[in-house]
Coordinates of C-alpha atoms in Angstrom, one line a residue:
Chain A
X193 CA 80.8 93.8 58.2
X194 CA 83.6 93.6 60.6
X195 CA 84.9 90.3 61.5
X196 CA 84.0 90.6 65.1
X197 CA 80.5 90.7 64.3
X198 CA 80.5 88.1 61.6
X199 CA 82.3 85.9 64.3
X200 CA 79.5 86.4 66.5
X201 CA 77.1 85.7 64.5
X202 CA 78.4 82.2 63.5
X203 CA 79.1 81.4 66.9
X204 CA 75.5 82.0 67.8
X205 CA 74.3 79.4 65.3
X206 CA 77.0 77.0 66.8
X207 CA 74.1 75.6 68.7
X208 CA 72.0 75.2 66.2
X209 CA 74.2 73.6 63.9
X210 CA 75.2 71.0 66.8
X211 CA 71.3 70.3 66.3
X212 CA 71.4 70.4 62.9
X213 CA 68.9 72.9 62.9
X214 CA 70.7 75.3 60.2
X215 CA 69.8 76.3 56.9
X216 CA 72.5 74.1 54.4
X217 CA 73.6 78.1 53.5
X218 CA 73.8 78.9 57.4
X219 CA 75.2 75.0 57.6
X220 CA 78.1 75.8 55.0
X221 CA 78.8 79.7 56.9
X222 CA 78.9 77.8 60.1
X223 CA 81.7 75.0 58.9
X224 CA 83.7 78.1 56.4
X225 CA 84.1 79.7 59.7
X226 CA 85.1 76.6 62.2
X227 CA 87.5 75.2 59.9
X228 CA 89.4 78.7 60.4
X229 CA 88.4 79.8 64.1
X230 CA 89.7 77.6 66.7
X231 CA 88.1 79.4 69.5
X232 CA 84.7 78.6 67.9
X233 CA 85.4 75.0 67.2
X234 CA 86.2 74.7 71.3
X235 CA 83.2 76.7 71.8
X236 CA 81.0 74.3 69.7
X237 CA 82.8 71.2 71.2
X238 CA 81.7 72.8 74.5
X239 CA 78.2 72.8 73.5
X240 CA 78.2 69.5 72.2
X241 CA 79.2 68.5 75.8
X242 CA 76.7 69.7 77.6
X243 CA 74.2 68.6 75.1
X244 CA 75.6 64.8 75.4
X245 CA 75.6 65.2 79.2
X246 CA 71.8 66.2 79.1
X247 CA 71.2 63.2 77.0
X248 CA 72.7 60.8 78.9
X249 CA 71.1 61.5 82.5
X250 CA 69.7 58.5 83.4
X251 CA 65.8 57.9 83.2
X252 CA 64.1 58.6 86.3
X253 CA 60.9 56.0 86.6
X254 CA 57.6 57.6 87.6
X255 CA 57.1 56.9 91.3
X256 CA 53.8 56.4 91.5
X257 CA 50.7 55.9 88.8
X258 CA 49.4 59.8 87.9
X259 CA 46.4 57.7 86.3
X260 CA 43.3 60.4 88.0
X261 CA 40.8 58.9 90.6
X262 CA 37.1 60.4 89.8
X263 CA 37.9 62.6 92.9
X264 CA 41.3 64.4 91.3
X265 CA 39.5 64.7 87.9
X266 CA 36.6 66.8 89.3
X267 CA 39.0 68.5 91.7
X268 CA 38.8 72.2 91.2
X269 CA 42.7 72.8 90.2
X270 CA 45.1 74.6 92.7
X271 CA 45.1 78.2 91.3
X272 CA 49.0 79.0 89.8
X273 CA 50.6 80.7 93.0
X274 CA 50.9 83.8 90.7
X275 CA 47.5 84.9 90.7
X276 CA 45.8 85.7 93.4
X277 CA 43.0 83.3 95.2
X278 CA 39.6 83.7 95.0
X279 CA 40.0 84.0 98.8
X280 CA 42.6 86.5 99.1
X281 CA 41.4 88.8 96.5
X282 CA 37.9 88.6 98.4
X283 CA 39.1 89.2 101.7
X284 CA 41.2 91.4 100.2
X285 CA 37.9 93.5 98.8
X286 CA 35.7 92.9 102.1
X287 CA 38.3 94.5 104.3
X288 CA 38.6 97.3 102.2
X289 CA 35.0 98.0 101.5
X290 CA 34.5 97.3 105.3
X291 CA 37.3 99.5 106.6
X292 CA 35.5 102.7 103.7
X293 CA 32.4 102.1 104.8
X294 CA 33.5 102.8 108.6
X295 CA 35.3 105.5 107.9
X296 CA 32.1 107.3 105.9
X297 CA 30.1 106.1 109.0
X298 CA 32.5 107.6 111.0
X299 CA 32.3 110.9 109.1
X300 CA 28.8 111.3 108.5
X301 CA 28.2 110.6 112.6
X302 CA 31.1 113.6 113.2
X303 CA 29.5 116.0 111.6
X304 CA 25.6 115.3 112.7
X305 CA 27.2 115.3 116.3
X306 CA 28.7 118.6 115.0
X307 CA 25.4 120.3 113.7
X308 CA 23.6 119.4 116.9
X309 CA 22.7 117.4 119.9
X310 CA 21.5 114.0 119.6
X311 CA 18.5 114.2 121.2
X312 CA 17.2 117.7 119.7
X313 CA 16.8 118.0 116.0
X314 CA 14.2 115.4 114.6
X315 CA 15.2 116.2 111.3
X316 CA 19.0 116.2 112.1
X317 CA 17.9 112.6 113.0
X318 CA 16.2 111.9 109.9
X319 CA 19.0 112.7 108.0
X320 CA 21.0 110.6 110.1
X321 CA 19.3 108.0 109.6
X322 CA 18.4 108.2 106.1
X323 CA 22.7 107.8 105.3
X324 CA 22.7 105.1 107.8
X325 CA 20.1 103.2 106.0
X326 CA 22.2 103.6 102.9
X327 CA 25.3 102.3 104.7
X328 CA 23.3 99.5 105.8
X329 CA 22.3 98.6 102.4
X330 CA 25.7 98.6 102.2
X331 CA 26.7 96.5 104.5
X332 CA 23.6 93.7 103.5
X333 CA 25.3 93.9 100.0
X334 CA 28.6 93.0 101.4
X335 CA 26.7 90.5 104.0
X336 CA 25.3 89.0 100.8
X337 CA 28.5 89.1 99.1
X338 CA 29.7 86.7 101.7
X339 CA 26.8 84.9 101.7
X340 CA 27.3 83.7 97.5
X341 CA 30.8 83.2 98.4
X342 CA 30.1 80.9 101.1
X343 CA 26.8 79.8 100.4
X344 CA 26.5 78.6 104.0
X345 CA 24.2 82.2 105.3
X346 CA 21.6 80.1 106.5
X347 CA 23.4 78.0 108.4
X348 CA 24.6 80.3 110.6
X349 CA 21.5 81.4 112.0
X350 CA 21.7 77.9 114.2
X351 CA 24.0 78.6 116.1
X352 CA 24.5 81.6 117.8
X353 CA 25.8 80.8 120.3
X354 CA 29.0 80.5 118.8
X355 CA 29.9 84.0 118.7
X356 CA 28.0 85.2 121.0
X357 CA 29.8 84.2 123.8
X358 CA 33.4 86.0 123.0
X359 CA 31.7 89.2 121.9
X360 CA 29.7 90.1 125.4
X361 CA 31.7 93.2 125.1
X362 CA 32.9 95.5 122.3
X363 CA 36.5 95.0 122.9
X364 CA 36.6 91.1 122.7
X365 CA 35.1 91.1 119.0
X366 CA 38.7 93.0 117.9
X367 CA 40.4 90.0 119.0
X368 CA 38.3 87.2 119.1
X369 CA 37.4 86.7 115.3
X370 CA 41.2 85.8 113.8
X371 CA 41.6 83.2 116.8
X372 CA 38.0 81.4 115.6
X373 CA 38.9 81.8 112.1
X374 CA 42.1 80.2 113.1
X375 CA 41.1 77.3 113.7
X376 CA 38.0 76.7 111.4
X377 CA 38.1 75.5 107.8
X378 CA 37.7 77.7 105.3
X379 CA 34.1 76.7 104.4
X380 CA 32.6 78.3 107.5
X381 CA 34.0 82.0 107.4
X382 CA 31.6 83.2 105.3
X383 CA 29.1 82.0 107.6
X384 CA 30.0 83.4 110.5
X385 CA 30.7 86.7 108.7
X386 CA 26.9 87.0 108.6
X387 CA 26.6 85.5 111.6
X388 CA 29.0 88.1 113.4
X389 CA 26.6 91.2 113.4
X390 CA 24.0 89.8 115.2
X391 CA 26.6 89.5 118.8
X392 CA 27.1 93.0 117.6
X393 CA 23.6 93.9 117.7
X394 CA 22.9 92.0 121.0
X395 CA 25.4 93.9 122.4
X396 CA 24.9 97.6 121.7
X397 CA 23.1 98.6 124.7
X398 CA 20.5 97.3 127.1
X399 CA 17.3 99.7 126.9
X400 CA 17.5 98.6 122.6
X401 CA 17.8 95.1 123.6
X402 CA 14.8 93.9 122.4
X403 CA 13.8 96.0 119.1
X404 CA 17.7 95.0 117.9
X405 CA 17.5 91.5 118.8
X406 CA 14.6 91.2 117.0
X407 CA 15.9 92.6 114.0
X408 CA 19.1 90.5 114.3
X409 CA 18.6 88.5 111.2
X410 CA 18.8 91.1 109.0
X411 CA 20.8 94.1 108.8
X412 CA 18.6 95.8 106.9
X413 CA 15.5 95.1 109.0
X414 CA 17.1 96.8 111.3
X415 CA 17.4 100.0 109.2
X416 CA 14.0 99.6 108.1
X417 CA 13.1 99.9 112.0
X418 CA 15.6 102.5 113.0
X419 CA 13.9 104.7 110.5
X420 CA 10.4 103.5 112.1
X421 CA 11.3 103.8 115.1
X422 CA 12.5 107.6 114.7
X423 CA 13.4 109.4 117.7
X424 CA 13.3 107.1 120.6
X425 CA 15.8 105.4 119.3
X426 CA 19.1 105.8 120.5
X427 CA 21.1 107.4 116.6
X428 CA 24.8 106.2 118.7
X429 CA 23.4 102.7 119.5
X430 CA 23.0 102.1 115.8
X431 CA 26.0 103.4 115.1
X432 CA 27.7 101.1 117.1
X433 CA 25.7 98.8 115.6
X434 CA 26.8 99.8 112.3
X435 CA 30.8 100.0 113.3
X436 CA 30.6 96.5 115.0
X437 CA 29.3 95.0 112.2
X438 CA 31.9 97.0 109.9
X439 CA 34.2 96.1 111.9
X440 CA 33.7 92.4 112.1
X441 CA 33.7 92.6 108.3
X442 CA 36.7 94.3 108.1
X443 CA 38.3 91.3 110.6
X444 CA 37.2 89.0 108.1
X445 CA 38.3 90.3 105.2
X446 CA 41.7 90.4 107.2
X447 CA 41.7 87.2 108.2
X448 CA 40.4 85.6 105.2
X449 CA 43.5 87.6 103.5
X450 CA 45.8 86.0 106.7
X451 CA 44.5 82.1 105.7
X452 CA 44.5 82.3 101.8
X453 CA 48.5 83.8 102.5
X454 CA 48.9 80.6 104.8
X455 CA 47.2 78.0 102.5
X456 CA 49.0 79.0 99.4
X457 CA 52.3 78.6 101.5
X458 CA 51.5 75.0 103.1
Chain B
X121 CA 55.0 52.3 67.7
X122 CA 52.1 50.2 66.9
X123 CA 51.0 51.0 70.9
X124 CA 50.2 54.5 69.8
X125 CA 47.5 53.8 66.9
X126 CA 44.9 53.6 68.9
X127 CA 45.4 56.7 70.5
X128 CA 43.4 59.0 68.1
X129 CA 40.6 56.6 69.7
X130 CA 41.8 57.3 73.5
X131 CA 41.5 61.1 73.0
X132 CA 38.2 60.7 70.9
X133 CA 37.0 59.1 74.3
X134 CA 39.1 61.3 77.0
X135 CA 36.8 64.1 75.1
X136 CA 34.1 63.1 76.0
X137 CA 35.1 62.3 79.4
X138 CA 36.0 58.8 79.4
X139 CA 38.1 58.4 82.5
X140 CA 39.4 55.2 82.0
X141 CA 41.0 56.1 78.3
X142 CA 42.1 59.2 79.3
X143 CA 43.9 56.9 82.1
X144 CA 45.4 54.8 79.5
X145 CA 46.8 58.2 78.2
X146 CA 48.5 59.0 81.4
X147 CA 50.1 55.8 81.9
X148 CA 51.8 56.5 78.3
X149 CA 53.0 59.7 78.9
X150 CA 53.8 59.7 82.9
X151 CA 57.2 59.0 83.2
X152 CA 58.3 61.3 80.2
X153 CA 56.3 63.8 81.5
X154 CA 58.0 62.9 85.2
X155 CA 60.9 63.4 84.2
X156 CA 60.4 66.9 82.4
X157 CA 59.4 67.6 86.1
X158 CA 62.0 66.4 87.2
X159 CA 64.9 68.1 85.1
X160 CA 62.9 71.2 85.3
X161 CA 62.1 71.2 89.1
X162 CA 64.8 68.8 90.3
X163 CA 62.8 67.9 94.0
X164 CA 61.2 64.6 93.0
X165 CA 58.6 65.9 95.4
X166 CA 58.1 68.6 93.3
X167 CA 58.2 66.8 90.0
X168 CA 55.2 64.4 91.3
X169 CA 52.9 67.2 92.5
X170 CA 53.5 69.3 89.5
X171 CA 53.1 65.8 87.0
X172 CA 49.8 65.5 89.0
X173 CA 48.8 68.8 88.4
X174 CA 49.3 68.8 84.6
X175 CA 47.1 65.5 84.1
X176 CA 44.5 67.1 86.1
X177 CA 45.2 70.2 84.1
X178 CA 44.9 68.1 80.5
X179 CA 41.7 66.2 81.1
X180 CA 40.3 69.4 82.3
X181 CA 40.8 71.1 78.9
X182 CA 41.2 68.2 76.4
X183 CA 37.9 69.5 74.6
X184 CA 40.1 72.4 73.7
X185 CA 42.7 70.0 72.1
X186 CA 43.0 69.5 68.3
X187 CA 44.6 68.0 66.0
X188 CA 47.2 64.8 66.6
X189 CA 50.0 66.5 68.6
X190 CA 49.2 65.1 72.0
X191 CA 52.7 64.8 73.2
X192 CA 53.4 68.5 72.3
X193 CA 50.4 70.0 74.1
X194 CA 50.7 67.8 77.4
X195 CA 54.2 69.1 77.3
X196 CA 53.4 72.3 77.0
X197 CA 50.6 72.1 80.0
X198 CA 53.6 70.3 82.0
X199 CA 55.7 73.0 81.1
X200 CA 53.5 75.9 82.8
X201 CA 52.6 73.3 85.9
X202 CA 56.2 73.3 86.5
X203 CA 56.2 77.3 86.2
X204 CA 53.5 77.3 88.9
X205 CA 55.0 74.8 91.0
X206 CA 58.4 77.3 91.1
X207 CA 56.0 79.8 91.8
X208 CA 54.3 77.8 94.5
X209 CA 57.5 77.0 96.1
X210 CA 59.2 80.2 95.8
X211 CA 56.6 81.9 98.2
X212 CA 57.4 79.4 100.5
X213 CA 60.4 80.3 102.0
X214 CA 62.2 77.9 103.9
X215 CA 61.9 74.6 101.5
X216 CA 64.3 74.7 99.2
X217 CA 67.6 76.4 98.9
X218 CA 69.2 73.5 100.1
X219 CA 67.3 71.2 97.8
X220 CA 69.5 70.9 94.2
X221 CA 72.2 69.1 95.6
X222 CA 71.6 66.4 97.9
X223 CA 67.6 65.5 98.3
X224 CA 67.4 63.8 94.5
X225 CA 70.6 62.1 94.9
X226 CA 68.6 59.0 96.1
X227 CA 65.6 58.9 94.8
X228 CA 66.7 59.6 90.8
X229 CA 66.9 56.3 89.6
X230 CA 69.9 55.3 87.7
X231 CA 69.9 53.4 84.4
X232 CA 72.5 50.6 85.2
X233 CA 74.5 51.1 81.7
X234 CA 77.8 50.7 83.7
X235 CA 78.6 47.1 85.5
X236 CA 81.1 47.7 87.9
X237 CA 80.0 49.9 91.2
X238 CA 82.4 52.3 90.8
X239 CA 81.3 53.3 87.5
X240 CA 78.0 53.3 88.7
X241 CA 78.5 56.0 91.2
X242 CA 80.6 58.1 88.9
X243 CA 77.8 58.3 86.9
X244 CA 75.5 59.1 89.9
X245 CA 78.0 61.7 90.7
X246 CA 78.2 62.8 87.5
X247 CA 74.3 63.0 87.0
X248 CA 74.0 64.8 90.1
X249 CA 76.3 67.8 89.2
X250 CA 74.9 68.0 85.9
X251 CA 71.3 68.5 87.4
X252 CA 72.8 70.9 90.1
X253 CA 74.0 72.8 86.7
X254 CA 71.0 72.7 85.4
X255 CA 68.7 73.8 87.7
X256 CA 71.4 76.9 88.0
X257 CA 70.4 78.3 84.7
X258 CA 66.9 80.3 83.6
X259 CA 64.1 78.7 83.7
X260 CA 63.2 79.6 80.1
X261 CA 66.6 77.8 78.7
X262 CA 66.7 74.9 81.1
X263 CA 63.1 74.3 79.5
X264 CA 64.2 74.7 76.1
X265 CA 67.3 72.6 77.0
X266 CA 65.3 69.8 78.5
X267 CA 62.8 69.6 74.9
X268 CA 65.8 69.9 73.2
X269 CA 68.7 67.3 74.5
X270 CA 66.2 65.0 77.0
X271 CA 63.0 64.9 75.4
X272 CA 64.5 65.1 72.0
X273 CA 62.2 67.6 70.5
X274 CA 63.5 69.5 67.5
X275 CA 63.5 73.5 67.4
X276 CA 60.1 74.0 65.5
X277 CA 58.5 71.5 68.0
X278 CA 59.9 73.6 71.0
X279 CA 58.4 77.1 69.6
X280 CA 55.2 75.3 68.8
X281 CA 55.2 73.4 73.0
X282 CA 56.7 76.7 74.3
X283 CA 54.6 79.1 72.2
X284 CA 57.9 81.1 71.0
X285 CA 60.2 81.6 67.8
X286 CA 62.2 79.7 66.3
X287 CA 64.7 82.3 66.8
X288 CA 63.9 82.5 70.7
X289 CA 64.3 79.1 70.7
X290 CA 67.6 79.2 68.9
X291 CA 69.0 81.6 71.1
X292 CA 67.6 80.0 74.6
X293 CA 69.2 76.8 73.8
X294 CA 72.6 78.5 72.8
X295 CA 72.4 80.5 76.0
X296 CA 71.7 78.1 78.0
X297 CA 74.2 75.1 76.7
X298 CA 76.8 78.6 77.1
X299 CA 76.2 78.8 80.5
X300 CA 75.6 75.3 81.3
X301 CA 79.4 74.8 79.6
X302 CA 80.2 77.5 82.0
X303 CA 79.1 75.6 85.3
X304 CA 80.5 72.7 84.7
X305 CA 83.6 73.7 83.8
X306 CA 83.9 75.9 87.2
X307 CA 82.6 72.9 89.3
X308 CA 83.2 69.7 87.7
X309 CA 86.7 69.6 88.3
X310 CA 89.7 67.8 86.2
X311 CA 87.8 64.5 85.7
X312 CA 85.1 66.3 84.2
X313 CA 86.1 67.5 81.0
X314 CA 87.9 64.2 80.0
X315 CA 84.7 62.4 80.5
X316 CA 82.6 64.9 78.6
X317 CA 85.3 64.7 75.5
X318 CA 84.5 61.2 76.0
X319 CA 80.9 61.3 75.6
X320 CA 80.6 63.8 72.7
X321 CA 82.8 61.8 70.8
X322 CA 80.8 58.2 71.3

């Protein structure tokens, strides 16, 4: 072994021997070596220094009593910043399923317009309606998503009003959802993420007014009266319908993303 | 001593989710605890949200602790709670790069083992900058450094609170008292030195 090497080697036990943490072999290596290498003996005084200047930092008293209230015991814990929060990762998911979902919508709608015209083909219809059905039952899977993470579905049902005002028109509903979100607490997202499609509904079209409305509650009611419904109905309305209510979902999921970012950095 | 025989009792009852003993608990262990926060996190702000969290943190899973080392595993849960606290902070970005040097200055209290004033604030000074040091170096040895020198752990305690080797221990600690040596030289100046020859030796 070169003396280099066996140098460093010692001198990375010089620690250890300050804490008298060595072997009585490694002990007697360590002390050989120092009482011939001057570098390491500075090296070890060093160390000593620092671990004498730790030791004597002065005791900081607590400033307060940690002792837990009832409250701070049953607390659910802040999640480590590392991970991701319940509500990020969620919104995270929403907006992404909401923003797949529209563009399938978007596709299937391209290509029936493609085959024929809307009022012509029964069938064509059909079909359309049949994949829209299924995208609704995606959409009430989501809504239901929300409505577990929430728990606050029913709720939202009272008051209507609340959205209803800002989305009178299609373009509003792009903007208006991150300013209410905003400035509510956390609690009621989910609940007006449920809440959102039926403004969308209300909205899609006056001659549907009343069948929609109707079917407000439930998105998949709705499907289950598109399909009844058949020709007479107007296929676009619905999927405006559909890409309203996407859309909305896809808003939340952003802005539940855009809070969960803020919270973890107050 | 004889204040910790009864505290195979208090964890007996913290188990079963006895508030009050588990409080009793706390109020042994807060300021040690405080002032791993401390050292680790320097911001006394920080240190008291992320001593909160770990008590919150330890009567939430004190089922899951065994056996008699109490001290050990709350250090251990105070060790990550000061991990996530960095963590928390670091993703906030304007807090705290002005932080190490002057916030703590006032709020660490200082043991008065010195009469005279000037003394006094020597050794506030001197405090300060070895802080400031140590919050310069990695997280992983300032941890092991602050078991090791100010919490008096020894090596095999460390790898059982820190959940790594001996040998990792051995080598953090050397690492980080290298670099630490490092620091102070380069900042603390001419007095410095003398006063560290000083201490080492009494």
């Amino acid at each position: 072994m070169f003396p280099f090497d066996r140098h460093e080697q010692l001198r990375q036990n010089l620690s250890a021997y300050a804490d008298g943490e060595l072997s009585p072999r490694d002990t007697a290596r360590v002390e050989a070596h120092l009482a011939t290498c001057d570098d390491c003996y500075s090296v070890l005084d060093g160390l000593r220094m620092t671990s004498a200047a730790l030791g004597g930092l002065p005791v900081a008293n607590a400033p307060r009593s940690f002792a837990l209230t009832p409250e701070l015991a049953n607390a659910p814990s802040t999640p480590p910043a590392s991970r991701s929060s319940p509500a990020y990762a969620n919104g995270l998911r929403l907006a992404a399923a909401g923003l797949a979902v529209a563009l399938a919508v978007v596709m299937v709608v391209d290509r029936s317009n493609f085959g024929g015209e809307g009022d012509s083909g029964g069938s064509q219809v059909q079909g359309l309606d049949g994949r829209l059905s299924e995208t609704l039952g995606a959409t009430e899977e989501s809504a239901a998503d929300q409505g577990a993470f929430g728990g606050q579905a029913d709720s939202a049902a009272g008051t209507p009003q609340a959205t209803g005002g800002p989305a009178a028109s299609a373009a509003p509903l792009a903007s208006s959802p991150p300013s209410a979100f905003g400035a509510a607490p956390s609690e009621e997202y989910p609940a007006r993420a449920s809440e959102a499609p039926q403004p969308a509904v209300g909205d899609t079209g006056g001659e549907n007014n009343t069948e929609t409305e109707s079917s407000g509650d439930e998105t998949a009611t709705g499907g289950d009266e598109t399909k009844a419904d058949g020709n007479d109905f107007d296929g676009m309305a619905v999927v405006e319908v559909v890409l309203g209510a996407l859309l909305v979902a896809t808003l939340t999921g952003l802005a539940l993303v855009w809070v969960a970012k803020r919270r973890r950095s107050v | 001593l004889d204040e910790h025989t009864d505290e195979p009792q208090l964890l007996e009852r913290s188990r079963q989710g006895d508030l009050s003993a588990f409080n009793r608990l706390v109020e042994r262990y807060q300021q040690s605890v405080y002032n791993l926060c401390l050292r680790m996190l320097t911001s006394p702000q920080a240190a008291e949200d992320a001593t909160q969290e770990a008590f919150i943190a330890a009567f939430k899973s004190i089922r899951s602790f065994r056996g008699s080392a109490f001290r050990a595993w709350l250090f251990r849960i105070a060790s990550n709670a000061c991990y996530d606290e960095m963590r928390r902070r670091r993703s906030r970005p304007a807090a705290s790069l002005d932080e190490p040097h002057g916030e703590d200055a006032h709020t660490i209290d200082v043991a008065a083992t010195e009469p005279t004033p000037q003394d006094r604030a020597e050794q506030q000074e001197l405090g300060r900058l070895i802080q400031w040091t140590l919050s310069e170096i990695h997280p992983d040895q300032r941890i092991a450094l602050i078991l090791c020198d100010i919490q008096g752990f020894d090596y095999a305690e460390i790898a059982a609170v820190l959940g790594i080797s001996l040998g990792t221990v051995k080598s953090r600690i050397f690492r980080g008292r290298l670099q630490m040596r490092q620091v102070l030289l380069e900042q603390g100046g001419e007095l410095l030195p003398d006063r560290f020859r000083q201490t080492s030796e009494g």
